[in-house]
Coordinates of C-alpha atoms and ligand atoms in Angstrom, one line a residue:
M1 CA -58.2 -55.1 -13.1
Q2 CA -56.2 -52.4 -10.5
R3 CA -58.3 -49.8 -9.0
I4 CA -57.5 -47.0 -11.2
V5 CA -58.2 -43.2 -10.5
I6 CA -57.6 -41.2 -13.3
L7 CA -57.7 -37.1 -13.7
T8 CA -57.8 -35.4 -16.6
G9 CA -57.0 -31.6 -17.6
A10 CA -57.8 -29.3 -20.5
G11 CA -54.8 -31.4 -22.6
L12 CA -57.1 -34.2 -23.1
S13 CA -59.8 -31.5 -24.8
A14 CA -57.0 -29.6 -27.0
E15 CA -57.0 -32.1 -29.9
S16 CA -61.0 -31.5 -29.7
G17 CA -60.3 -27.8 -30.5
L18 CA -60.9 -26.7 -26.7
G19 CA -58.4 -24.3 -25.5
T20 CA -56.3 -25.0 -22.8
F21 CA -55.6 -22.3 -19.9
R22 CA -51.7 -21.8 -19.7
D23 CA -50.5 -22.9 -23.3
K24 CA -48.9 -20.9 -25.4
G25 CA -52.3 -19.1 -26.9
G26 CA -54.2 -20.3 -24.0
L27 CA -57.3 -19.1 -22.1
W28 CA -55.6 -17.5 -19.5
T29 CA -53.4 -15.4 -22.0
K30 CA -56.5 -13.9 -23.7
Y31 CA -59.0 -13.1 -20.3
D32 CA -58.2 -12.0 -17.1
L33 CA -58.8 -15.0 -14.8
E34 CA -60.1 -12.7 -11.8
D35 CA -62.8 -10.9 -14.3
V36 CA -64.7 -14.2 -15.8
A37 CA -63.0 -17.2 -13.1
T38 CA -63.9 -15.3 -9.7
P39 CA -66.9 -14.7 -7.5
Q40 CA -66.0 -11.1 -7.7
G41 CA -65.3 -11.2 -11.5
F42 CA -69.2 -12.3 -11.3
A43 CA -70.4 -9.7 -9.1
R44 CA -68.8 -6.9 -10.6
N45 CA -69.6 -7.6 -14.2
P46 CA -71.9 -10.9 -14.4
T47 CA -72.8 -10.2 -18.0
L48 CA -69.2 -10.6 -19.5
V49 CA -68.8 -13.5 -17.4
H50 CA -71.7 -15.1 -19.2
E51 CA -70.1 -14.1 -22.3
F52 CA -67.3 -15.7 -21.8
Y53 CA -69.1 -19.2 -20.9
N54 CA -71.7 -18.7 -23.4
A55 CA -68.5 -18.6 -26.2
R56 CA -66.7 -21.5 -24.2
R57 CA -70.6 -23.6 -24.4
A58 CA -71.2 -22.7 -28.3
N59 CA -67.1 -23.9 -28.8
C60 CA -67.6 -27.3 -26.7
L61 CA -71.2 -28.1 -28.3
G62 CA -69.4 -27.6 -31.7
A63 CA -66.0 -30.0 -30.5
Q64 CA -66.1 -33.5 -31.1
P65 CA -64.4 -36.1 -28.4
N66 CA -60.9 -37.2 -29.4
P67 CA -59.3 -40.9 -29.5
G68 CA -57.9 -39.9 -25.9
H69 CA -61.6 -39.6 -24.7
D70 CA -62.9 -42.6 -26.5
A71 CA -59.9 -44.4 -24.7
L72 CA -60.9 -43.4 -21.7
A73 CA -64.3 -44.2 -22.0
R74 CA -63.5 -47.7 -23.6
L75 CA -61.6 -48.5 -20.3
Q76 CA -63.9 -47.7 -17.7
R77 CA -67.7 -49.1 -19.9
A78 CA -64.7 -52.3 -19.4
A79 CA -64.6 -51.9 -15.5
P80 CA -66.6 -49.4 -14.1
D81 CA -66.4 -50.4 -10.4
R82 CA -62.5 -50.4 -11.2
V83 CA -61.9 -46.9 -12.8
T84 CA -62.6 -43.5 -11.5
L85 CA -62.4 -40.7 -13.9
V86 CA -62.2 -37.5 -12.5
T87 CA -62.0 -34.3 -14.3
Q88 CA -60.5 -30.9 -14.1
N89 CA -62.3 -29.9 -17.7
V90 CA -65.9 -28.1 -17.3
D91 CA -66.5 -29.6 -20.9
D92 CA -68.8 -32.9 -22.0
L93 CA -66.7 -34.9 -24.5
L94 CA -66.2 -37.6 -21.8
E95 CA -69.7 -38.3 -21.3
R96 CA -70.1 -37.9 -25.5
A97 CA -67.6 -40.5 -26.0
G98 CA -69.6 -43.3 -23.8
A99 CA -67.9 -42.8 -20.1
P100 CA -70.8 -44.2 -17.9
S101 CA -69.6 -41.8 -15.1
V102 CA -67.2 -38.4 -14.9
I103 CA -66.7 -36.9 -11.9
H104 CA -66.8 -33.1 -12.7
M105 CA -64.4 -31.6 -9.6
H106 CA -64.5 -28.0 -11.3
G107 CA -68.4 -28.1 -12.4
E108 CA -69.3 -28.1 -16.3
L109 CA -70.2 -26.2 -18.9
T110 CA -73.5 -27.7 -19.6
R111 CA -75.0 -27.2 -15.8
A112 CA -76.3 -23.5 -14.4
L113 CA -76.0 -22.9 -10.5
C114 CA -78.0 -20.3 -9.0
A115 CA -76.3 -17.5 -6.7
A116 CA -78.9 -17.0 -4.6
C117 CA -80.2 -20.5 -3.6
T118 CA -77.7 -23.1 -5.2
H119 CA -80.1 -25.3 -7.1
R120 CA -78.0 -26.7 -10.1
W121 CA -79.8 -27.3 -13.4
D122 CA -78.9 -28.2 -17.1
A123 CA -78.1 -25.2 -18.7
P124 CA -79.7 -23.2 -21.7
Y125 CA -77.6 -22.9 -24.8
Q126 CA -76.7 -19.3 -24.0
M127 CA -77.8 -18.2 -20.4
A128 CA -77.7 -14.3 -19.0
P129 CA -77.4 -13.0 -15.5
T130 CA -81.3 -12.4 -15.3
D131 CA -82.4 -16.1 -16.1
P132 CA -84.7 -16.8 -13.1
C133 CA -83.6 -19.4 -11.3
P134 CA -86.3 -22.3 -11.6
A135 CA -86.5 -23.3 -8.5
C136 CA -86.6 -19.5 -6.3
A137 CA -87.2 -17.9 -9.2
A138 CA -84.4 -15.2 -8.2
P139 CA -82.6 -13.4 -11.1
A140 CA -79.3 -15.0 -10.1
T141 CA -78.5 -17.6 -12.6
R142 CA -74.6 -17.8 -13.1
P143 CA -72.7 -21.0 -14.7
D144 CA -72.1 -24.0 -12.5
I145 CA -68.5 -23.3 -12.6
V146 CA -66.2 -23.6 -9.6
W147 CA -64.4 -20.8 -9.9
F148 CA -60.8 -19.8 -8.0
G149 CA -61.0 -19.4 -4.2
E150 CA -64.1 -21.6 -4.4
M151 CA -64.5 -25.4 -3.4
P152 CA -64.3 -27.7 -5.8
Y153 CA -67.5 -30.5 -5.8
Y154 CA -67.1 -34.1 -4.8
M155 CA -64.0 -34.4 -2.8
E156 CA -64.7 -36.7 -0.1
Q157 CA -65.9 -38.6 -3.2
I158 CA -62.4 -38.2 -5.0
D159 CA -60.0 -38.5 -2.0
A160 CA -62.1 -42.0 -0.8
A161 CA -60.9 -43.2 -4.4
L162 CA -57.8 -41.9 -3.8
Q163 CA -57.0 -43.8 -1.2
R164 CA -58.2 -47.2 -2.5
A165 CA -56.4 -46.6 -5.9
D166 CA -54.0 -49.4 -7.0
L167 CA -52.6 -46.7 -9.8
F168 CA -52.9 -43.1 -10.1
V169 CA -52.9 -41.4 -13.8
A170 CA -53.2 -37.4 -14.6
I171 CA -53.2 -36.6 -18.2
G172 CA -53.2 -33.5 -19.8
T173 CA -52.5 -31.0 -17.1
S174 CA -50.3 -28.6 -15.9
G175 CA -50.3 -29.5 -12.3
N176 CA -50.4 -25.9 -11.4
V177 CA -54.2 -25.8 -9.6
Y178 CA -55.2 -27.5 -6.2
P179 CA -56.2 -29.6 -4.9
A180 CA -55.9 -31.6 -8.1
A181 CA -52.4 -31.2 -8.0
G182 CA -51.9 -32.6 -5.1
F183 CA -53.9 -35.5 -5.6
V184 CA -50.8 -37.6 -7.0
Q185 CA -49.0 -37.0 -3.5
E186 CA -51.7 -38.1 -1.9
A187 CA -52.0 -41.7 -3.9
A188 CA -48.5 -42.2 -3.3
F189 CA -49.5 -41.6 0.3
A190 CA -52.0 -44.3 0.2
G191 CA -49.9 -46.3 -1.8
A192 CA -50.4 -46.1 -5.5
R193 CA -47.8 -46.0 -8.6
T194 CA -48.6 -42.8 -10.2
L195 CA -48.6 -42.1 -13.9
E196 CA -47.9 -38.6 -16.1
L197 CA -49.2 -38.3 -19.5
N198 CA -49.1 -35.2 -20.8
L199 CA -47.5 -33.0 -23.6
E200 CA -44.3 -32.3 -21.8
P201 CA -43.5 -32.5 -18.0
S202 CA -46.2 -30.6 -15.6
A203 CA -45.1 -28.9 -12.7
T204 CA -45.5 -32.1 -10.8
V205 CA -43.8 -34.3 -12.7
S206 CA -41.5 -35.1 -10.1
L207 CA -43.6 -36.5 -7.7
F208 CA -45.2 -39.4 -10.6
D209 CA -43.6 -43.0 -10.9
D210 CA -43.7 -42.8 -14.1
A211 CA -43.9 -40.4 -17.0
R212 CA -44.9 -40.4 -20.9
F213 CA -44.8 -37.7 -23.2
G214 CA -46.9 -37.2 -26.0
L215 CA -50.5 -36.4 -27.6
A216 CA -53.2 -37.0 -25.3
S217 CA -54.9 -39.1 -28.8
T218 CA -51.7 -41.5 -29.0
V219 CA -50.3 -41.7 -25.4
V220 CA -53.9 -42.3 -23.8
P221 CA -55.2 -45.0 -26.3
E222 CA -51.9 -46.6 -26.4
W223 CA -52.0 -46.9 -22.5
V224 CA -55.4 -47.8 -22.5
A225 CA -54.6 -50.6 -24.6
E226 CA -52.3 -52.4 -22.6
V227 CA -54.2 -52.3 -19.2
L228 CA -57.2 -53.8 -21.2
G229 CA -54.5 -56.0 -22.9
G230 CA -52.9 -57.1 -19.6
G231 CA -50.0 -55.4 -20.6
Ligands
APR301 N1 -52.1 -33.9 -25.2 C1 -51.8 -33.8 -23.6 N2 -51.6 -33.2 -23.0 C2 -51.3 -31.7 -23.6 C3 -52.3 -31.3 -25.1 C4 -52.1 -32.4 -25.6 N3 -53.0 -32.6 -27.2 N4 -51.9 -29.7 -25.3 C5 -51.2 -29.5 -24.0 N5 -51.2 -30.5 -23.4 C6 -51.1 -30.1 -21.8 C7 -50.4 -29.0 -21.3 O1 -48.7 -29.3 -21.8 C8 -50.1 -28.6 -19.7 O2 -49.5 -29.3 -19.5 O3 -52.0 -30.3 -20.8 C9 -51.6 -29.3 -20.2 C10 -52.8 -28.2 -19.5 O4 -52.5 -27.2 -18.5 P1 -53.2 -26.2 -18.4 O5 -53.8 -25.3 -19.4 O6 -52.9 -25.7 -16.6 O7 -55.0 -26.6 -18.2 P2 -55.7 -27.6 -16.4 O8 -54.3 -28.1 -16.0 O9 -56.7 -28.7 -17.0 O10 -55.6 -26.2 -15.8 C11 -56.0 -27.1 -14.5 O11 -57.1 -24.0 -14.3 O12 -57.9 -22.4 -14.4 C12 -58.2 -23.9 -13.9 O13 -60.0 -24.3 -13.6 C13 -59.1 -24.3 -14.9 O14 -59.4 -26.8 -14.9 C14 -58.5 -25.6 -14.7 C15 -57.2 -25.7 -14.1

């Protein structure tokens, strides 16, 4: 099987009931991202930020993987050394679908981070700013989410995978946020073919060799069946 790097966005989890950000009724139409997705917002009002992520964590724990997650997990299990799964999402639905290894470049709702010593640990169900860090005991607990203006996680690992990729596939992302939105060009420069699977054309659709439009729960299993069937 060819080396495949897959980038997923909120559209993959939309049919599991988790909100996207920029669609009609998306999270950024209800909340000001400056208040809940920046270090400055957290410094201003840590309780508001924890309430926002506690609600998203509860929503996530109540959600189920959809056929799109199941198909990507099946693909990675079939060839774990050939399929790199990178997600911008902070939910754990790909893991719960059975994906062996998911790279969360924007962090994870199920993890906490100490704002004082940067220790990371599995998050309790509901977090509060004064929760003591298990490592340094500082009352400086924040969600382990990469906010705007912060460096995404695992970029060296992602860049290395993009350099080796034969195929780069972006699924359910609007192509608005960098560095993820630039992965298609990085992969293409390194010689990969590129495919977009999305409900509608993303902001970067013109940079892809091919694109298929539809619901992730339909187009992703169809594409995975082609790859596994040798199509
Ligand atoms: N199936 C496939 N695609 C879908 C579906 C669906 N059922 N529903 C929505 N989409 C597509 C939309 O057409 C859109 O292009 O998913 C994309 C969602 O775009 P955004 O809401 O911008 O989400 P995303 O691209 O993941 O945002 C990237 O922005 O706010 C930051 O850190 C946050 O990780 C997030 C990043």
